[in-house]
CSV table of C-alpha atoms in Angstrom, one decimal:
chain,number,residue,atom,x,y,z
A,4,UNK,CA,5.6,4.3,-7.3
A,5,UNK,CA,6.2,3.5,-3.3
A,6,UNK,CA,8.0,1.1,-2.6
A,7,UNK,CA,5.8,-1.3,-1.3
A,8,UNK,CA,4.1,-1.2,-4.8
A,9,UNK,CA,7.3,-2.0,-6.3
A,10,UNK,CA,8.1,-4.7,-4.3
A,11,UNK,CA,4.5,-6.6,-4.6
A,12,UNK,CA,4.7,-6.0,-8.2
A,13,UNK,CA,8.4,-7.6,-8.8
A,14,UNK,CA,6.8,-10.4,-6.1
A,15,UNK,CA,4.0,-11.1,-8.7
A,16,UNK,CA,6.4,-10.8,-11.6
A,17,UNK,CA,8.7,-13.1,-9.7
A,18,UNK,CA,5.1,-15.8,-9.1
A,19,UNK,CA,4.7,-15.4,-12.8
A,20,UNK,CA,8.0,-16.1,-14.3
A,21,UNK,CA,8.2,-18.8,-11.6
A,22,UNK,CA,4.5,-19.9,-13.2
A,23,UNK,CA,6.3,-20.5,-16.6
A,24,UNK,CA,8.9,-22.1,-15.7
A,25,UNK,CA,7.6,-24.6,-13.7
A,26,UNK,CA,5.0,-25.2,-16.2
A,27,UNK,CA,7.3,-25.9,-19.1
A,28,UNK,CA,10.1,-27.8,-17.3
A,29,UNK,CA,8.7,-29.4,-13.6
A,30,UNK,CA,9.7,-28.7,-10.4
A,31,UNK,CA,12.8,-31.3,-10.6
A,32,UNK,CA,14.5,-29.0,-13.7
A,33,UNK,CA,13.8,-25.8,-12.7
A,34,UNK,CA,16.0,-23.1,-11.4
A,35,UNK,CA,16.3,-20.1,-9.6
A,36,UNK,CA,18.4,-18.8,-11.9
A,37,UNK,CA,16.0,-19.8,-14.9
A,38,UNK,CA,13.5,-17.8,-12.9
A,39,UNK,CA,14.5,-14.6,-12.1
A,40,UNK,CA,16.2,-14.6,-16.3
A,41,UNK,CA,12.0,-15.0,-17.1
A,42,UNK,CA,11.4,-12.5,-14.5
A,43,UNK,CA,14.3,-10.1,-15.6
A,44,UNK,CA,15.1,-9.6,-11.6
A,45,UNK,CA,18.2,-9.2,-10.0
A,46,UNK,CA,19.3,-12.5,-8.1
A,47,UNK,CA,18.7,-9.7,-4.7
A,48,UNK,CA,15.1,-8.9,-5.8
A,49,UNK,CA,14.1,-12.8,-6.0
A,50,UNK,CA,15.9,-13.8,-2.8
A,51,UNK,CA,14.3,-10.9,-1.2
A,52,UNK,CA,11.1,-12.6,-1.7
A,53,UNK,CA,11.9,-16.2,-2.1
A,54,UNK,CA,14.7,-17.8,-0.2
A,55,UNK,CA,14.6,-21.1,-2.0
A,56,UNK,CA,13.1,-23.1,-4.6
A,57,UNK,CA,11.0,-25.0,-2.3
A,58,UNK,CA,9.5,-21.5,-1.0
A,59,UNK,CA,8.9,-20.6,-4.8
A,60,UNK,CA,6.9,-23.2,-5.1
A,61,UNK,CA,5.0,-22.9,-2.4
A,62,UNK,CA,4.1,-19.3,-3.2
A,63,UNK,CA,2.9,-20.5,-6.8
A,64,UNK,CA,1.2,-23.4,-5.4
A,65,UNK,CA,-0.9,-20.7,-2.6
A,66,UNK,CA,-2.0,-18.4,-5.1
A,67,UNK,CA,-4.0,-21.5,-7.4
A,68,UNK,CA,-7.4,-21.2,-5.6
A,69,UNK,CA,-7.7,-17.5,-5.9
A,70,UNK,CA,-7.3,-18.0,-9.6
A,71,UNK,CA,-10.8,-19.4,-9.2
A,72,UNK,CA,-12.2,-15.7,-8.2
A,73,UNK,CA,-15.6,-15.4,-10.8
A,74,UNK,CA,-18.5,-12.8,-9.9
A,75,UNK,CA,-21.1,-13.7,-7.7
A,76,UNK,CA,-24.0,-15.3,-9.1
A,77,UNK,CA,-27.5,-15.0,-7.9
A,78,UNK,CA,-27.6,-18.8,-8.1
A,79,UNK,CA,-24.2,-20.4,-6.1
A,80,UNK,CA,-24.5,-23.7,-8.0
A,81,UNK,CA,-24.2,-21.8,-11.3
A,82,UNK,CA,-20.9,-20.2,-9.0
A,83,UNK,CA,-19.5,-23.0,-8.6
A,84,UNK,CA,-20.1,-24.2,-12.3
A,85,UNK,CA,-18.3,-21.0,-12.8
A,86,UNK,CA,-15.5,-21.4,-10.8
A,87,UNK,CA,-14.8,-24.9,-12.7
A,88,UNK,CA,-15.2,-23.0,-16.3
A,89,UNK,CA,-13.4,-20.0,-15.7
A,90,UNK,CA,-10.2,-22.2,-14.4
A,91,UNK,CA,-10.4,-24.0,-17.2
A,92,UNK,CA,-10.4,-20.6,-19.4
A,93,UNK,CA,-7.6,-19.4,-17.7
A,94,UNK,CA,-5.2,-22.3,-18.2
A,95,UNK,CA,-5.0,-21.8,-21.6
A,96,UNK,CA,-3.1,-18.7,-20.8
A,97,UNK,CA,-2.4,-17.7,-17.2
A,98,UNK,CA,1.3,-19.1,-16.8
A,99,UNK,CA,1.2,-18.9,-13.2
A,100,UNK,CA,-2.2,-21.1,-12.6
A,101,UNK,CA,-0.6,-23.3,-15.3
A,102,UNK,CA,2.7,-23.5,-13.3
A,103,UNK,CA,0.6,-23.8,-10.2
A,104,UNK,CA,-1.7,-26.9,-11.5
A,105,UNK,CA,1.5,-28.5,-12.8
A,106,UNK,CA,3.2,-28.6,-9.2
A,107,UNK,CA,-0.3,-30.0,-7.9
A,108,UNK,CA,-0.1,-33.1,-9.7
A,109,UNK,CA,3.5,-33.8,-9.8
A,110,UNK,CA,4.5,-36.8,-8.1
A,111,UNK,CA,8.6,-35.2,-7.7
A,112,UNK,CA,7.7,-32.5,-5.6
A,113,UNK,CA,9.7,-32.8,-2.7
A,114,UNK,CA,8.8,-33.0,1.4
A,115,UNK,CA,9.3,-29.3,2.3
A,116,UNK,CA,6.5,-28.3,-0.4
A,117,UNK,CA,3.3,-28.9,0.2
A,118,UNK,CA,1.8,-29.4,-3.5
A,119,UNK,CA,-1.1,-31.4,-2.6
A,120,UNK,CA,-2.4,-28.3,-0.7
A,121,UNK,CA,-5.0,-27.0,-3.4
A,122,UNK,CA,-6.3,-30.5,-3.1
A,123,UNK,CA,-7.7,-29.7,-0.1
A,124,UNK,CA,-8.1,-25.8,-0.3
A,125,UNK,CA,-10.0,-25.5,-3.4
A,126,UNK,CA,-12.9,-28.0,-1.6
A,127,UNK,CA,-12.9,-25.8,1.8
A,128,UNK,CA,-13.7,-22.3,-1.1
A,129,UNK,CA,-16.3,-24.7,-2.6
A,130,UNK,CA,-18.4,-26.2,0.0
A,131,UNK,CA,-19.2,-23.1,1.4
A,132,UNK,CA,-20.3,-22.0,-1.7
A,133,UNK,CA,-22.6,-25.4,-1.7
A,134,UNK,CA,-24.0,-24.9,1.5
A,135,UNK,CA,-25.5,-21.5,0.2
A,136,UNK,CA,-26.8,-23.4,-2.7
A,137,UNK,CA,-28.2,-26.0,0.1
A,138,UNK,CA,-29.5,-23.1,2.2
A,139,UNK,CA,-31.2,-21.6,-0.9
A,140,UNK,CA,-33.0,-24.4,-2.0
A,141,UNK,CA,-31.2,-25.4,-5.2
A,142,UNK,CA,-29.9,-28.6,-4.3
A,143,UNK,CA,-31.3,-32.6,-4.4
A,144,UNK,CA,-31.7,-33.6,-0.6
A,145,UNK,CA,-29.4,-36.5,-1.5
A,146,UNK,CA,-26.2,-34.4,-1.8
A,147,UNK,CA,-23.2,-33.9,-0.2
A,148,UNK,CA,-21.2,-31.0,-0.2
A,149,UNK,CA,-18.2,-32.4,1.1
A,150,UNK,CA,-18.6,-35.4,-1.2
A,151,UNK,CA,-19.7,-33.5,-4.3
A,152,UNK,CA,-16.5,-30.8,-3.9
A,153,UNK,CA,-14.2,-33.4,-3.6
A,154,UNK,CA,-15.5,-35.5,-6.8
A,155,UNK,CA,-15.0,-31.9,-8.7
A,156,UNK,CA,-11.6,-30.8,-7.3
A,157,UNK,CA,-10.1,-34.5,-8.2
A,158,UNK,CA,-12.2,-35.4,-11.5
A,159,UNK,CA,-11.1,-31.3,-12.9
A,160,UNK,CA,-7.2,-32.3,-12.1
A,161,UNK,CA,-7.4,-35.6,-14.0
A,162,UNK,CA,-10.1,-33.8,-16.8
A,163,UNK,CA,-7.5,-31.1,-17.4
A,164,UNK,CA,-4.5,-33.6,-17.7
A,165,UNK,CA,-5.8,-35.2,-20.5
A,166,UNK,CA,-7.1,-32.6,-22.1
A,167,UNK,CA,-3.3,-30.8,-22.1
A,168,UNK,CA,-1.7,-34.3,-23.1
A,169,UNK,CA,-4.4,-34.8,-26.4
A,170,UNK,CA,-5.1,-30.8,-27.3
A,171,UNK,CA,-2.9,-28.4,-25.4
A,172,UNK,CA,-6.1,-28.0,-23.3
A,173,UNK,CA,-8.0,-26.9,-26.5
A,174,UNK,CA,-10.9,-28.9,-25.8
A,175,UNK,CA,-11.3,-28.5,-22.0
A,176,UNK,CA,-14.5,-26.0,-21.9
A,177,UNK,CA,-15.7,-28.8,-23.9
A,178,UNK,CA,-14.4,-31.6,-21.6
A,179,UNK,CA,-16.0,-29.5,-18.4
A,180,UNK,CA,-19.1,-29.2,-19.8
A,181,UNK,CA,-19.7,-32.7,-20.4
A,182,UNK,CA,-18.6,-33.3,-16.8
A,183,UNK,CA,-21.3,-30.7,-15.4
A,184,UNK,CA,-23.9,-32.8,-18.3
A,185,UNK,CA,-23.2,-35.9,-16.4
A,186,UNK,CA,-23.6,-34.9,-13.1
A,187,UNK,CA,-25.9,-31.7,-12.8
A,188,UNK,CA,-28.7,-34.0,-12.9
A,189,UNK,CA,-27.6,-36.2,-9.6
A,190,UNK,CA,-27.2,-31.9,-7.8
A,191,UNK,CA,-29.9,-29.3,-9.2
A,192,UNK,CA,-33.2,-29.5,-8.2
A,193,UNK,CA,-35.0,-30.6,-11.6
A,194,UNK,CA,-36.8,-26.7,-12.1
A,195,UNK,CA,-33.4,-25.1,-11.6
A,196,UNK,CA,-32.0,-27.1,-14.2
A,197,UNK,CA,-33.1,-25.0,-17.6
A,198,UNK,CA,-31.7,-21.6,-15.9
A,199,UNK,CA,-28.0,-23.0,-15.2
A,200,UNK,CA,-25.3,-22.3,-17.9
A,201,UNK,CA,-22.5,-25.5,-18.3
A,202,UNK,CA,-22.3,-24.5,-22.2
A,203,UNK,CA,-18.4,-25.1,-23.5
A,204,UNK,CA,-17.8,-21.6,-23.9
A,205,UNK,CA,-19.1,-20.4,-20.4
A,206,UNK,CA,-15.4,-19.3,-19.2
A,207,UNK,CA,-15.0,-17.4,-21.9
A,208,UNK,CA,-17.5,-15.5,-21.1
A,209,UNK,CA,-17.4,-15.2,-17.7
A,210,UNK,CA,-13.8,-14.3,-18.0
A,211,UNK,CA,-14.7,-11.7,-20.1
A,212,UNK,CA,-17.3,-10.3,-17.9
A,213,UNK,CA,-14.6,-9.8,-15.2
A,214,UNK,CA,-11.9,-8.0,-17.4
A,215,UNK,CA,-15.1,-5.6,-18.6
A,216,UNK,CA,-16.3,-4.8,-14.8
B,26,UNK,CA,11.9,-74.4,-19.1
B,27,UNK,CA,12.0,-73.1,-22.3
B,28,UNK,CA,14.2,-70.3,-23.5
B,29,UNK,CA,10.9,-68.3,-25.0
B,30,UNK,CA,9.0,-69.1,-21.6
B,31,UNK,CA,12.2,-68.1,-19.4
B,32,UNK,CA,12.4,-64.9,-21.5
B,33,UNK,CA,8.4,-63.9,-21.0
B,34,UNK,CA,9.4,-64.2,-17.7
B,35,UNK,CA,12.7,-62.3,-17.4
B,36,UNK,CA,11.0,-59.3,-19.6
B,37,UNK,CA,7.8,-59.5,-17.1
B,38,UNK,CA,9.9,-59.1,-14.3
B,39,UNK,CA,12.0,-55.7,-15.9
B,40,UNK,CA,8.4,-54.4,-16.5
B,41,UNK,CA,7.4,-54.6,-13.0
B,42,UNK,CA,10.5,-53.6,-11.5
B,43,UNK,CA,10.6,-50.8,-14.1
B,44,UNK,CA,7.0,-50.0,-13.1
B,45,UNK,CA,8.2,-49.8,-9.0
B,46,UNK,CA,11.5,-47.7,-10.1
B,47,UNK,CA,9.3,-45.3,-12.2
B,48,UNK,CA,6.4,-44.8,-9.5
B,49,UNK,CA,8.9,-44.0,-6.8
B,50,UNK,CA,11.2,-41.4,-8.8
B,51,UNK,CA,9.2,-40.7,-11.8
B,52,UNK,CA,10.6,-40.7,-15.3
B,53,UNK,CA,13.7,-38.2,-15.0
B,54,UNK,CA,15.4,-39.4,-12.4
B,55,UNK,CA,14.7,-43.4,-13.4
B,56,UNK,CA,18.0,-44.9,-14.6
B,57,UNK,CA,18.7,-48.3,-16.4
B,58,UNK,CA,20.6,-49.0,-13.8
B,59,UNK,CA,18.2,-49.4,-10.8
B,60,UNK,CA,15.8,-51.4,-12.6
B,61,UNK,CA,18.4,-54.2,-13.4
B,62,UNK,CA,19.1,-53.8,-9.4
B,63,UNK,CA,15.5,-54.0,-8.8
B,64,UNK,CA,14.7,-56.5,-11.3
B,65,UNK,CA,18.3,-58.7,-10.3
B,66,UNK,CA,18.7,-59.1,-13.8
B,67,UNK,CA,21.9,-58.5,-15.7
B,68,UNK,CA,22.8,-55.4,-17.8
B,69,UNK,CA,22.5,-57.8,-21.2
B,70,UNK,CA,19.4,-59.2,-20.0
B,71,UNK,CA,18.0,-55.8,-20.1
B,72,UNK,CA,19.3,-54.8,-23.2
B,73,UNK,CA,17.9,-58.4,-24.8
B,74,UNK,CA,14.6,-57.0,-24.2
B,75,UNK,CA,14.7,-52.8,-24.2
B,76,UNK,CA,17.7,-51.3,-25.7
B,77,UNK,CA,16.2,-47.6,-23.9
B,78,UNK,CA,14.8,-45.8,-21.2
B,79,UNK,CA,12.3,-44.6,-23.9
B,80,UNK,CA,11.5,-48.4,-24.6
B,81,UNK,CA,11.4,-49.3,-21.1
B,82,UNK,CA,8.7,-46.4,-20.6
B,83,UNK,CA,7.0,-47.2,-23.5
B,84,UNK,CA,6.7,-50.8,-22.7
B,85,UNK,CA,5.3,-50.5,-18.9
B,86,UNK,CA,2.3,-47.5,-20.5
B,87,UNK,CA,1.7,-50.5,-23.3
B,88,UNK,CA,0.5,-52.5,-20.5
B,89,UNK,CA,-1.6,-50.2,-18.1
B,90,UNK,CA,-5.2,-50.7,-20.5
B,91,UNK,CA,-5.0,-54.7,-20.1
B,92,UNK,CA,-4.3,-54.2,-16.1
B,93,UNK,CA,-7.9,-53.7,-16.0
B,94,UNK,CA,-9.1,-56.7,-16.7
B,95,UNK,CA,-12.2,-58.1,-15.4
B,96,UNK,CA,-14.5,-61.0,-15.4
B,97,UNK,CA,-17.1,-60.7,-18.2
B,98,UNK,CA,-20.7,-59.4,-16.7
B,99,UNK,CA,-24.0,-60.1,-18.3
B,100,UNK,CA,-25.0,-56.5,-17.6
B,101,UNK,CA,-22.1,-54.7,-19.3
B,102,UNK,CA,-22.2,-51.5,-17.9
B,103,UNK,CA,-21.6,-53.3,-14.8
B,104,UNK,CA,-18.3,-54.6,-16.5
B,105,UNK,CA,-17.1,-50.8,-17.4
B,106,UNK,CA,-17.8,-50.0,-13.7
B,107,UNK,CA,-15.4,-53.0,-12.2
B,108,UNK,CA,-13.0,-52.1,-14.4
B,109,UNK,CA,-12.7,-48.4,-12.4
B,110,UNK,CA,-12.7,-50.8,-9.2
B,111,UNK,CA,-10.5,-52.9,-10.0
B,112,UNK,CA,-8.0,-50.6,-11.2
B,113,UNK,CA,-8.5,-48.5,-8.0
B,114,UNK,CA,-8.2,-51.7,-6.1
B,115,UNK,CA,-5.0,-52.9,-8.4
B,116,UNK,CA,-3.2,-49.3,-8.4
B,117,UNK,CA,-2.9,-50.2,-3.9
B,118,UNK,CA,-0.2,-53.2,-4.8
B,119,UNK,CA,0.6,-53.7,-8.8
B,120,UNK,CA,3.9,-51.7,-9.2
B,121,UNK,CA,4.0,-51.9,-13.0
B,122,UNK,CA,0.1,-50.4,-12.7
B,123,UNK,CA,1.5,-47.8,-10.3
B,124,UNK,CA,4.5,-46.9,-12.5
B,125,UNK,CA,2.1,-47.0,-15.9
B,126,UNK,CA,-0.6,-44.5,-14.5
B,127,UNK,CA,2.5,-42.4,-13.2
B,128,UNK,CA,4.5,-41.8,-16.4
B,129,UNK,CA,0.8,-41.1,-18.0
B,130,UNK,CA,0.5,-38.2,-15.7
B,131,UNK,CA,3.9,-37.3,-16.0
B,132,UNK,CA,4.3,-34.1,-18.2
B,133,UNK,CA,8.5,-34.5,-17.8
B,134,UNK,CA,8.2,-37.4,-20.1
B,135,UNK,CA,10.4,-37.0,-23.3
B,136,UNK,CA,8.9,-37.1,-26.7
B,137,UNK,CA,10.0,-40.5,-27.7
B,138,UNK,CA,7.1,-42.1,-24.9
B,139,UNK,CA,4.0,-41.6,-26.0
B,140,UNK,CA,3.1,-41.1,-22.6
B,141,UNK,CA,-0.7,-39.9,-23.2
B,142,UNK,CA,-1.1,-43.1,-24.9
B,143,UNK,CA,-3.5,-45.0,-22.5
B,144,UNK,CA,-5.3,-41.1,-22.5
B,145,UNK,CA,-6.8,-42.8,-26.0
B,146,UNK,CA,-6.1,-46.3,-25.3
B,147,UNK,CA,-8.6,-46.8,-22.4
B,148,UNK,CA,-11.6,-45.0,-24.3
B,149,UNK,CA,-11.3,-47.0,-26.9
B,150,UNK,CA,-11.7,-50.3,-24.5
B,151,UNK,CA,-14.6,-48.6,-22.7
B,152,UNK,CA,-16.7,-47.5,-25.4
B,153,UNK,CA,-17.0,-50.5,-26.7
B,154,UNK,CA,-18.5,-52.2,-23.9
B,155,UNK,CA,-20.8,-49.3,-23.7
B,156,UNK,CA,-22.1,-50.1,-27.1
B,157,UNK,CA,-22.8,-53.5,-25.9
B,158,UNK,CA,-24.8,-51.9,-23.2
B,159,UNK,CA,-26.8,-50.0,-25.1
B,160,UNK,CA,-27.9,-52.6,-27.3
B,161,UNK,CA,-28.9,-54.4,-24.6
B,162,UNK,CA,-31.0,-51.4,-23.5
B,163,UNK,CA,-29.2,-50.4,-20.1
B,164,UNK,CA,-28.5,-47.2,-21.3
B,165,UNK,CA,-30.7,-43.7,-21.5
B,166,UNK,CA,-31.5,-42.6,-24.8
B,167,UNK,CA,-29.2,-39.4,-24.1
B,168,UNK,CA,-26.0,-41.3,-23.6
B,169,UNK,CA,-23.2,-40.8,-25.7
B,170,UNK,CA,-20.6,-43.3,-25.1
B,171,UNK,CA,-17.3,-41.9,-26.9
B,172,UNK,CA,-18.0,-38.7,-24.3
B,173,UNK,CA,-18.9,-40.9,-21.3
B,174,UNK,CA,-16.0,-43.2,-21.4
B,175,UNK,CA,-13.8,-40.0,-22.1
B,176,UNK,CA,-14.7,-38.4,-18.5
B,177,UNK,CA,-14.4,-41.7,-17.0
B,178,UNK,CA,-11.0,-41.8,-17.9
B,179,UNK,CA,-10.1,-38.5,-17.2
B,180,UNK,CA,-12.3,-37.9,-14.0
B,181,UNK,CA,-10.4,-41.5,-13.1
B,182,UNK,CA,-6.9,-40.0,-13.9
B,183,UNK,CA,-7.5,-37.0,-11.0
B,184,UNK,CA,-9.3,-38.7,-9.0
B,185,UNK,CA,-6.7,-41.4,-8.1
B,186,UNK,CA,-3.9,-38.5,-8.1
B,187,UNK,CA,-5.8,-36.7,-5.5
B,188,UNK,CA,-6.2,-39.7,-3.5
B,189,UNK,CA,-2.4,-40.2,-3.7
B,190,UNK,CA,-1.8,-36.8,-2.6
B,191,UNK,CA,-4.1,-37.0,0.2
B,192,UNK,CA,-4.6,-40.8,1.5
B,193,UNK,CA,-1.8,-42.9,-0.7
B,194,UNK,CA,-4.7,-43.8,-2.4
B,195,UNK,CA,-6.8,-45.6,1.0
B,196,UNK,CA,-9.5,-43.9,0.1
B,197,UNK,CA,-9.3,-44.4,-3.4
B,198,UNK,CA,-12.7,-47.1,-3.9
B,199,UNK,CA,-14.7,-44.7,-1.5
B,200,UNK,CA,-13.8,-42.0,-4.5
B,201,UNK,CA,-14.6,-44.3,-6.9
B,202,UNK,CA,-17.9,-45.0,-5.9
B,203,UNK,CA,-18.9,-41.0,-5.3
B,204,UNK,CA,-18.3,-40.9,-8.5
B,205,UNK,CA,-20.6,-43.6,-10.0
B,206,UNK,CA,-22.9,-42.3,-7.4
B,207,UNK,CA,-23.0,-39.1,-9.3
B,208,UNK,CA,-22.8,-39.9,-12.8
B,209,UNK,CA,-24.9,-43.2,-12.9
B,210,UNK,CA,-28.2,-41.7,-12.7
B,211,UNK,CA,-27.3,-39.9,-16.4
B,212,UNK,CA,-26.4,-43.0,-17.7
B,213,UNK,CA,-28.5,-46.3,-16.6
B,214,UNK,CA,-32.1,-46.9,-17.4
B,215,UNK,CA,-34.4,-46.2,-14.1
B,216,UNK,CA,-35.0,-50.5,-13.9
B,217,UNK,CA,-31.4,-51.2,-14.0
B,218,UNK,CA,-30.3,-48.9,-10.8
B,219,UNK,CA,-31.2,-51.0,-7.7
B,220,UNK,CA,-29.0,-54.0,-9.4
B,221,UNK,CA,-26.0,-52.2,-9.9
B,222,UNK,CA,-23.7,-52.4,-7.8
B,223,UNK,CA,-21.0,-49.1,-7.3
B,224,UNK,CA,-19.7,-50.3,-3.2
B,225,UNK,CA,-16.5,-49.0,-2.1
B,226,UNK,CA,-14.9,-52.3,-2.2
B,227,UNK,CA,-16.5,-53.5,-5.4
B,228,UNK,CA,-12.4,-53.7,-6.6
B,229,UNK,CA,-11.5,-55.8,-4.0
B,230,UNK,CA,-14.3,-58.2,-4.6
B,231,UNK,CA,-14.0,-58.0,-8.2
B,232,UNK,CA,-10.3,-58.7,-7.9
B,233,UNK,CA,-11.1,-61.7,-5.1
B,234,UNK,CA,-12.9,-63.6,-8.3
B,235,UNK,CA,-10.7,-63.3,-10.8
B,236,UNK,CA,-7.9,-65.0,-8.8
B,237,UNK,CA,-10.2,-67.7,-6.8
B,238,UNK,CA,-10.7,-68.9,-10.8
C-alpha cells in the first residue's frame, strides 16, 4: 500500500473512531486519548492528522453533508427526498455521521469549532438540487428553494433528536416520511405527486442500491 | 407574606435561575453552586426545595409544556399554532424556557432526568386540541393528529436549534411561520385558510394579550 493510501485510510479511521466517541460521550468528555484507543493509532499517527480536539471536530463536523451522497434521480425532488431518507438510514449505523450530527446540535461546542456549519452547508447542496427541480418543471410556483431547504435542514435536526431520545432512532424512516406526507403537497406539482417515493423504508433501499452499484 | 407563598416564590426563582445557569453551560458543567449565586438564595434554601442536580433538572423540563400557554381561540387549530409562536417568541427572553428546551436537546443528560420528557409531554397537549379541531370540522379528512402534533414537536425542536446556531434565534418566528406555510395546506379545510393567521410575529402578539389581561 503507498503511503498516501495509508495515511488517508488511518485519517478516516481516525474521523470514525472520533465519530464514536463523540457520539456516545459529547464534545465536553471526549478525548484524544479516548480517540486514537477507538482508533488503535499511535498518539504520532492522530497528531499527524489532527492537532487538537477542536480540529477533530471540525474534520467530523466537514465530512456530515457528503454523508448525504444518494444516486441521481431522474426526478431531483425525489433526490432530495432521498437525500433526507438515506441520512436518516445511515444514522442508525454510521458512527461518524452520528458523531457528526451530535456536534451539530450541541450547545458546548466551543468558539474555535464551527458546529453549526452543516446548518448552512447542507442547504447550499440542496437548493441547487431544487432549482433543477424548479428548472424541470416539478415544483408549485409558490415555492422557495431557499425557504423550503432551510425548513428541511432544521425540522430533520429536531425530527432525528426525538426520534434518538424515544427509539434509538428506530422509528425515524417513519418519522421522515410523515414529514415529506405533510409537506409534499405545499412542493410537487399535483401529477408528479403519485410517481415520488417518501415510503418509511425508502433509505433502506436506496442505501442498498448504492452498496450494490 | 406567608411562608407557603414566600416558598412558591423562592422555588420559582431557583427554577429560573437554574433555567439561565443550564442554557448558558448546559447540564455537565451546571453546578449547585452557581444557581444559589444566580438565584441569591442560600445553600439550605436550595436544598429545602431540590436536594439534586438531577432534581433541579428535572424540575425546570417539568415546566417547559405549561410555558406555552395561550389564550383560548375559538378556532382551535389556531390555538395549536400560537402555541409554536409563542414559544418561539418566549424562548428570546424566558431563561427557565431557554434552560428547559436546552437540557431536552441535551444528549449529556444523565439517566436520573428524564430529559426527553417534554419529547411526549408536548404531543400529548397538542393532540388534544387537534381533536377539538376536528370536531369542529377545521380539519381534512386525512389528518391524523397523534402524527401531526409529533412533527410539530420535533420539526419545532430543530428548527429553534438551527435558529440558535445561526441568528440566536432572531429569526426564529420567520422559521416558524415557513413552517405553517408548508404544512397548513395538509391540515386545514380549504374555507378555513384565508382566516388563519401563521405571521412572523404572531408570538409577539399572542404574547402582547396574554399580559395586557
Amino acid at each position: 500500500m503507498a503511503t498516501q493510501e495509508r495515511a488517508i485510510r488511518t485519517r478516516m479511521a481516525i474521523l470514525e473512531a472520533a465519530g464514536a466517541v463523540f457520539d456516545e460521550y459529547g464534545y465536553s468528555s471526549t478525548t484524544l486519548t479516548m480517540v486514537l484507543e477507538r482508533a488503535q493509532v499511535t498518539k504520532g499517527a492522530l497528531y499527524f492528522h489532527f492537532q487538537s480536539k477542536e480540529a477533530l471536530a471540525q474534520a467530523v463536523l466537514d465530512e456530515q453533508v457528503q454523508l448525504g451522497t444518494v444516486p441521481p434521480q431522474a426526478c431531483k425532488l425525489q433526490e432530495v427526498i432521498d437525500m433526507t431518507f438515506a441520512v436518516a438510514h445511515r444514522l442508525l449505523d454510521n458512527a461518524l455521521l452520528r458523531g457528526s450530527v451530535r456536534l451539530t446540535v450541541d450547545q458546548s461546542a466551543p468558539p474555535g469549532v464551527d458546529h453549526s456549519g452543516p446548518f448552512r452547508q447542507w442547504p447550499v447542496h440542496l437548493v441547487s438540487l431544487m432549482e433543477e427541480a424548479r428548472a424541470q418543471g416539478e415544483l408549485l410556483p409558490s415555492v422557495r428553494p431557499q425557504e423550503t431547504v432551510e425548513l428541511l435542514v432544521g425540522a430533520f435536526a429536531g425530527i432525528q433528536l426525538m426520534s434518538r431520545a424515544l427509539t434509538d432512532r428506530e422509528d425515524l424512516g417513519r418519522r421522515i416520511s410523515i414529514l415529506w406526507g405533510h409537506i409534499l403537497p405545499s412542493l410537487a406539482v399535483p401529477g408528479l405527486m403519485p410517481s415520488i417515493d417518501t415510503a418509511p423504508d425508502r433509505g433502506a433501499r436506496v442505501t442498498a442500491a448504492m452498496v450494490a452499484v
